[in-house]
Amino acid sequence: MTQLLATRIRTADGRSLGRLRDLRIERLAPGSPVDRVLLGAGRGDRYVLPWSMLDLTPDDSVASTLRLRSEEIGSHHVRDDEPARPGSGAVWLGRDVLDSQVVDLSGSRLSRVSEVLLRVDHHGAPVPIAVDLGVGALMARIGLRAAARHLPRVIVPWDDLYLASAGGHRSELAVSTDRLGRRDASVVAEIIARLPLRRSAEVLQAVPSSRAATALTASNRALRQRLVRLLPARRSEAPVVAHDPDSVTDGRRLLRTAGWRVPRPRRTSR
């Protein structure tokens, strides 16, 4: 995706609009194509247009011409530096995903996204299919491609992610029926173990009550106690109280630090 974001954009009559700055998908569901793009140069004007107005494919990262003339571009102008406010479930891939934190559900860890991988659908629009969490992708972005070739890629499919950025989290909650609703309780427990406390509480309120209670039971005691204080009674009552507070669904305790390398103090001899 970062190669695509380097594309320079001009109107049909040759006026430069800067470069492609961001891509939007309307929903987080797998296979959702890019439907909007953000254009702009430096601190100058910003424009949000449908992807279909660009004569561009993801393989062409040099320049593209809009199917609009200079006098027609004004209606697509946005007033500030942010993309237009997304609709329900919408995600801006640059703002909400790239360089942002995600929970890798397959590897049970909290990571940052180095690159978003795209494919082209039958309409010619890019579709996010995975992310690269590896350092190599980040090094390639800053020009260290020779060194990046010797580093392994860490590819995670799009559907194995929970977007932990502020915008990504809001979008996840907006489509909770599609994304969170089909996760089992152990996966929900992995998510809440790694998000900030209030976001974890919002996740629990977005899933069915029984699944939320089971996910709470699978969490460590300290996290569980803090979350219960934030949740309505119906989200945390019967199933959690009925279980041993230290019991977990898979025989282990989920820590909020899981996935991070936490320095431990060295032992000193007495």
Short mmCIF file of C-alpha atoms in Angstrom, two decimals:
data_model
loop_
_atom_site.label_atom_id
_atom_site.label_comp_id
_atom_site.label_asym_id
_atom_site.label_seq_id
_atom_site.Cartn_x
_atom_site.Cartn_y
_atom_site.Cartn_z
CA MET A 1 0.00 0.00 0.00
CA THR A 2 2.80 2.44 0.78
CA GLN A 3 4.02 2.25 -2.83
CA LEU A 4 0.52 3.14 -3.98
CA LEU A 5 0.40 6.11 -1.59
CA ALA A 6 3.41 7.61 -3.37
CA THR A 7 1.34 8.07 -6.55
CA ARG A 8 1.20 11.65 -7.90
CA ILE A 9 -2.25 12.81 -8.96
CA ARG A 10 -3.24 15.32 -11.65
CA THR A 11 -6.59 16.47 -12.98
CA ALA A 12 -7.62 15.75 -16.56
CA ASP A 13 -6.34 19.19 -17.62
CA GLY A 14 -2.95 18.78 -15.93
CA ARG A 15 -3.35 20.51 -12.54
CA SER A 16 -1.28 18.81 -9.82
CA LEU A 17 -3.19 17.80 -6.68
CA GLY A 18 -0.23 16.33 -4.83
CA ARG A 19 -0.22 12.62 -4.08
CA LEU A 20 -2.48 9.83 -2.94
CA ARG A 21 -2.49 10.09 0.85
CA ASP A 22 -4.94 7.49 2.11
CA LEU A 23 -7.39 4.76 1.07
CA ARG A 24 -10.77 4.00 2.64
CA ILE A 25 -12.73 0.78 2.88
CA GLU A 26 -16.39 1.06 3.79
CA ARG A 27 -16.51 -2.01 6.03
CA LEU A 28 -14.08 -4.32 7.79
CA ALA A 29 -15.67 -7.42 6.29
CA PRO A 30 -13.25 -9.58 4.25
CA GLY A 31 -13.17 -8.60 0.59
CA SER A 32 -14.25 -4.98 1.14
CA PRO A 33 -12.66 -2.92 -1.66
CA VAL A 34 -11.26 0.59 -1.42
CA ASP A 35 -14.12 2.97 -2.22
CA ARG A 36 -12.64 6.42 -1.39
CA VAL A 37 -9.22 8.05 -1.65
CA LEU A 38 -7.69 11.08 0.04
CA LEU A 39 -5.56 13.37 -2.12
CA GLY A 40 -3.36 16.30 -1.16
CA ALA A 41 0.06 17.93 -1.11
CA GLY A 42 1.97 18.88 2.04
CA ARG A 43 -0.20 21.13 4.20
CA GLY A 44 -2.30 22.20 1.24
CA ASP A 45 -5.80 21.33 0.16
CA ARG A 46 -7.30 17.88 0.69
CA TYR A 47 -9.80 16.10 -1.53
CA VAL A 48 -11.82 12.93 -0.98
CA LEU A 49 -13.02 11.20 -4.14
CA PRO A 50 -14.36 7.81 -5.22
CA TRP A 51 -11.65 5.34 -6.25
CA SER A 52 -13.42 4.94 -9.59
CA MET A 53 -12.40 8.49 -10.57
CA LEU A 54 -8.72 7.47 -10.75
CA ASP A 55 -7.14 5.88 -13.82
CA LEU A 56 -4.89 3.77 -11.67
CA THR A 57 -4.12 0.22 -10.64
CA PRO A 58 -2.08 -0.83 -7.58
CA ASP A 59 0.73 -1.88 -9.97
CA ASP A 60 1.07 1.71 -11.20
CA SER A 61 2.72 3.79 -8.47
CA VAL A 62 4.17 6.65 -10.53
CA ALA A 63 1.35 8.96 -11.60
CA SER A 64 -2.36 8.94 -12.25
CA THR A 65 -4.86 11.22 -13.96
CA LEU A 66 -8.28 11.98 -12.52
CA ARG A 67 -11.38 11.80 -14.63
CA LEU A 68 -12.14 15.36 -13.52
CA ARG A 69 -11.06 18.81 -14.68
CA SER A 70 -9.75 21.50 -12.32
CA GLU A 71 -13.08 23.32 -12.14
CA GLU A 72 -14.86 20.09 -11.09
CA ILE A 73 -12.59 19.17 -8.18
CA GLY A 74 -13.88 21.81 -5.74
CA SER A 75 -16.94 19.84 -4.66
CA HIS A 76 -14.66 17.10 -3.30
CA HIS A 77 -12.62 19.46 -1.10
CA VAL A 78 -12.34 18.76 2.65
CA ARG A 79 -11.47 21.62 4.97
CA ASP A 80 -8.91 20.11 7.36
CA ASP A 81 -6.00 17.69 7.32
CA GLU A 82 -8.10 14.69 8.32
CA PRO A 83 -9.96 12.44 5.91
CA ALA A 84 -13.68 13.00 5.77
CA ARG A 85 -15.43 11.45 8.73
CA PRO A 86 -15.87 7.73 7.99
CA GLY A 87 -19.30 6.20 7.90
CA SER A 88 -20.32 3.31 10.12
CA GLY A 89 -17.60 0.69 10.04
CA ALA A 90 -15.40 2.59 7.59
CA VAL A 91 -11.59 2.49 7.95
CA TRP A 92 -8.86 4.70 6.47
CA LEU A 93 -6.01 2.26 5.89
CA GLY A 94 -3.24 4.83 6.33
CA ARG A 95 -4.69 6.55 9.38
CA ASP A 96 -6.27 3.60 11.21
CA VAL A 97 -4.09 0.62 10.20
CA LEU A 98 -0.61 1.49 8.91
CA ASP A 99 1.87 1.98 11.80
CA SER A 100 -1.00 1.41 14.23
CA GLN A 101 -1.39 -1.30 16.84
CA VAL A 102 -3.29 -4.48 16.01
CA VAL A 103 -4.01 -7.64 17.95
CA ASP A 104 -2.77 -10.61 15.95
CA LEU A 105 -5.38 -13.21 16.88
CA SER A 106 -3.47 -16.07 15.27
CA GLY A 107 -0.27 -15.33 17.19
CA SER A 108 -1.92 -13.90 20.31
CA ARG A 109 0.19 -10.75 20.40
CA LEU A 110 -0.01 -6.99 20.14
CA SER A 111 1.97 -5.62 17.19
CA ARG A 112 2.29 -2.66 14.85
CA VAL A 113 1.54 -2.79 11.15
CA SER A 114 4.54 -2.19 8.88
CA GLU A 115 2.67 -2.64 5.58
CA VAL A 116 -0.83 -3.33 4.27
CA LEU A 117 -0.99 -5.90 1.45
CA LEU A 118 -3.55 -5.41 -1.32
CA ARG A 119 -4.96 -7.36 -4.22
CA VAL A 120 -7.04 -6.09 -7.13
CA ASP A 121 -10.66 -7.20 -7.42
CA HIS A 122 -12.50 -7.80 -10.70
CA HIS A 123 -13.57 -4.13 -10.76
CA GLY A 124 -9.96 -2.94 -10.55
CA ALA A 125 -10.19 -1.69 -6.95
CA PRO A 126 -7.61 -2.64 -4.31
CA VAL A 127 -8.75 -4.92 -1.48
CA PRO A 128 -6.75 -5.37 1.77
CA ILE A 129 -5.99 -9.05 2.27
CA ALA A 130 -3.25 -9.08 4.93
CA VAL A 131 -0.72 -7.00 6.83
CA ASP A 132 3.01 -7.39 7.32
CA LEU A 133 4.09 -6.97 10.95
CA GLY A 134 7.79 -7.51 10.22
CA VAL A 135 10.64 -5.05 10.66
CA GLY A 136 11.74 -5.76 7.09
CA ALA A 137 8.66 -4.09 5.61
CA LEU A 138 9.32 -1.01 7.73
CA MET A 139 12.96 -0.88 6.62
CA ALA A 140 11.90 -1.17 2.97
CA ARG A 141 9.63 1.86 3.44
CA ILE A 142 12.53 4.02 4.64
CA GLY A 143 14.74 2.97 1.73
CA LEU A 144 16.75 0.14 3.28
CA ARG A 145 15.53 -2.44 0.77
CA ALA A 146 18.80 -4.37 0.58
CA ALA A 147 18.78 -5.00 4.32
CA ALA A 148 15.04 -5.69 4.33
CA ARG A 149 15.48 -8.60 1.91
CA HIS A 150 17.36 -10.55 4.60
CA LEU A 151 14.60 -10.19 7.19
CA PRO A 152 11.58 -12.50 7.39
CA ARG A 153 8.12 -11.23 6.58
CA VAL A 154 5.43 -11.60 9.23
CA ILE A 155 2.22 -11.90 7.22
CA VAL A 156 -1.12 -12.02 9.04
CA PRO A 157 -4.40 -12.40 7.10
CA TRP A 158 -6.79 -9.48 7.35
CA ASP A 159 -9.45 -11.52 9.12
CA ASP A 160 -7.01 -12.57 11.87
CA LEU A 161 -6.60 -8.99 13.11
CA TYR A 162 -8.30 -6.76 15.61
CA LEU A 163 -7.56 -3.09 14.86
CA ALA A 164 -6.47 -1.48 18.14
CA SER A 165 -6.04 2.11 16.93
CA ALA A 166 -8.71 4.60 18.00
CA GLY A 167 -10.36 4.72 14.56
CA GLY A 168 -9.91 1.00 13.95
CA HIS A 169 -11.42 0.11 17.31
CA ARG A 170 -14.49 2.27 16.63
CA SER A 171 -14.90 0.56 13.27
CA GLU A 172 -14.55 -2.90 14.83
CA LEU A 173 -17.34 -2.06 17.27
CA ALA A 174 -19.52 -0.65 14.48
CA VAL A 175 -19.43 -4.00 12.67
CA SER A 176 -19.36 -6.17 15.78
CA THR A 177 -21.95 -8.55 14.29
CA ASP A 178 -19.57 -9.36 11.42
CA ARG A 179 -16.25 -9.33 13.24
CA LEU A 180 -16.60 -9.69 17.00
CA GLY A 181 -19.88 -11.57 16.88
CA ARG A 182 -18.31 -14.66 15.33
CA ARG A 183 -15.27 -14.79 17.61
CA ASP A 184 -15.37 -17.41 20.34
CA ALA A 185 -14.85 -16.47 23.97
CA SER A 186 -11.15 -17.41 24.04
CA VAL A 187 -10.43 -15.00 21.17
CA VAL A 188 -12.40 -12.22 22.86
CA ALA A 189 -10.33 -12.89 25.99
CA GLU A 190 -7.14 -12.46 23.95
CA ILE A 191 -8.41 -9.12 22.65
CA ILE A 192 -9.42 -7.63 25.99
CA ALA A 193 -6.12 -8.76 27.53
CA ARG A 194 -4.25 -6.44 25.20
CA LEU A 195 -6.46 -3.36 24.74
CA PRO A 196 -6.65 -0.34 27.05
CA LEU A 197 -9.19 -0.87 29.81
CA ARG A 198 -12.06 1.22 28.45
CA ARG A 199 -11.70 -0.24 24.95
CA SER A 200 -11.75 -3.73 26.48
CA ALA A 201 -15.01 -2.87 28.23
CA GLU A 202 -16.48 -1.63 24.94
CA VAL A 203 -15.54 -4.91 23.26
CA LEU A 204 -17.32 -6.88 25.98
CA GLN A 205 -20.44 -4.77 25.54
CA ALA A 206 -20.39 -5.44 21.77
CA VAL A 207 -20.47 -9.25 22.04
CA PRO A 208 -23.28 -11.47 23.38
CA SER A 209 -23.57 -11.41 27.19
CA SER A 210 -22.73 -15.09 27.66
CA ARG A 211 -19.58 -14.76 25.54
CA ALA A 212 -18.53 -11.62 27.41
CA ALA A 213 -18.93 -13.38 30.76
CA THR A 214 -16.90 -16.39 29.61
CA ALA A 215 -14.16 -14.11 28.25
CA LEU A 216 -14.05 -12.32 31.61
CA THR A 217 -13.66 -15.65 33.40
CA ALA A 218 -10.68 -16.47 31.16
CA SER A 219 -8.92 -13.21 32.07
CA ASN A 220 -6.54 -12.69 34.95
CA ARG A 221 -8.10 -11.66 38.24
CA ALA A 222 -6.86 -8.06 38.34
CA LEU A 223 -8.10 -7.27 34.84
CA ARG A 224 -11.39 -9.03 35.49
CA GLN A 225 -12.07 -7.00 38.64
CA ARG A 226 -11.33 -3.70 36.89
CA LEU A 227 -13.52 -4.56 33.91
CA VAL A 228 -16.47 -5.71 36.03
CA ARG A 229 -16.60 -2.23 37.59
CA LEU A 230 -17.00 -0.68 34.12
CA LEU A 231 -19.63 -3.09 32.79
CA PRO A 232 -23.41 -3.10 33.25
CA ALA A 233 -24.51 -5.86 35.63
CA ARG A 234 -26.05 -7.97 32.86
CA ARG A 235 -22.64 -8.33 31.18
CA SER A 236 -20.81 -9.82 34.11
CA GLU A 237 -23.25 -11.40 36.53
CA ALA A 238 -24.09 -15.14 36.54
CA PRO A 239 -21.44 -16.97 34.50
CA VAL A 240 -18.47 -15.22 36.11
CA VAL A 241 -19.73 -15.60 39.67
CA ALA A 242 -20.44 -19.28 39.08
CA HIS A 243 -16.84 -20.09 38.12
CA ASP A 244 -13.76 -20.30 40.26
CA PRO A 245 -12.18 -16.81 39.92
CA ASP A 246 -8.84 -18.32 38.97
CA SER A 247 -10.22 -20.83 36.45
CA VAL A 248 -9.60 -20.33 32.75
CA THR A 249 -11.02 -21.98 29.67
CA ASP A 250 -7.74 -23.35 28.36
CA GLY A 251 -5.69 -23.94 31.49
CA ARG A 252 -3.69 -20.72 31.49
CA ARG A 253 -4.03 -17.11 32.52
CA LEU A 254 -4.06 -14.31 30.01
CA LEU A 255 -1.88 -11.37 31.01
CA ARG A 256 -2.15 -7.84 29.69
CA THR A 257 1.60 -7.96 29.07
CA ALA A 258 1.37 -11.04 26.84
CA GLY A 259 3.01 -10.37 23.48
CA TRP A 260 5.41 -7.77 24.85
CA ARG A 261 8.98 -8.33 25.98
CA VAL A 262 8.85 -7.13 29.56
CA PRO A 263 12.27 -6.46 31.18
CA ARG A 264 12.65 -8.36 34.44
CA PRO A 265 14.94 -7.15 37.22
CA ARG A 266 18.17 -9.06 37.52
CA ARG A 267 18.61 -11.27 40.53
CA THR A 268 21.32 -10.13 42.84
CA SER A 269 23.13 -12.42 45.21
CA ARG A 270 22.88 -11.61 48.84
#
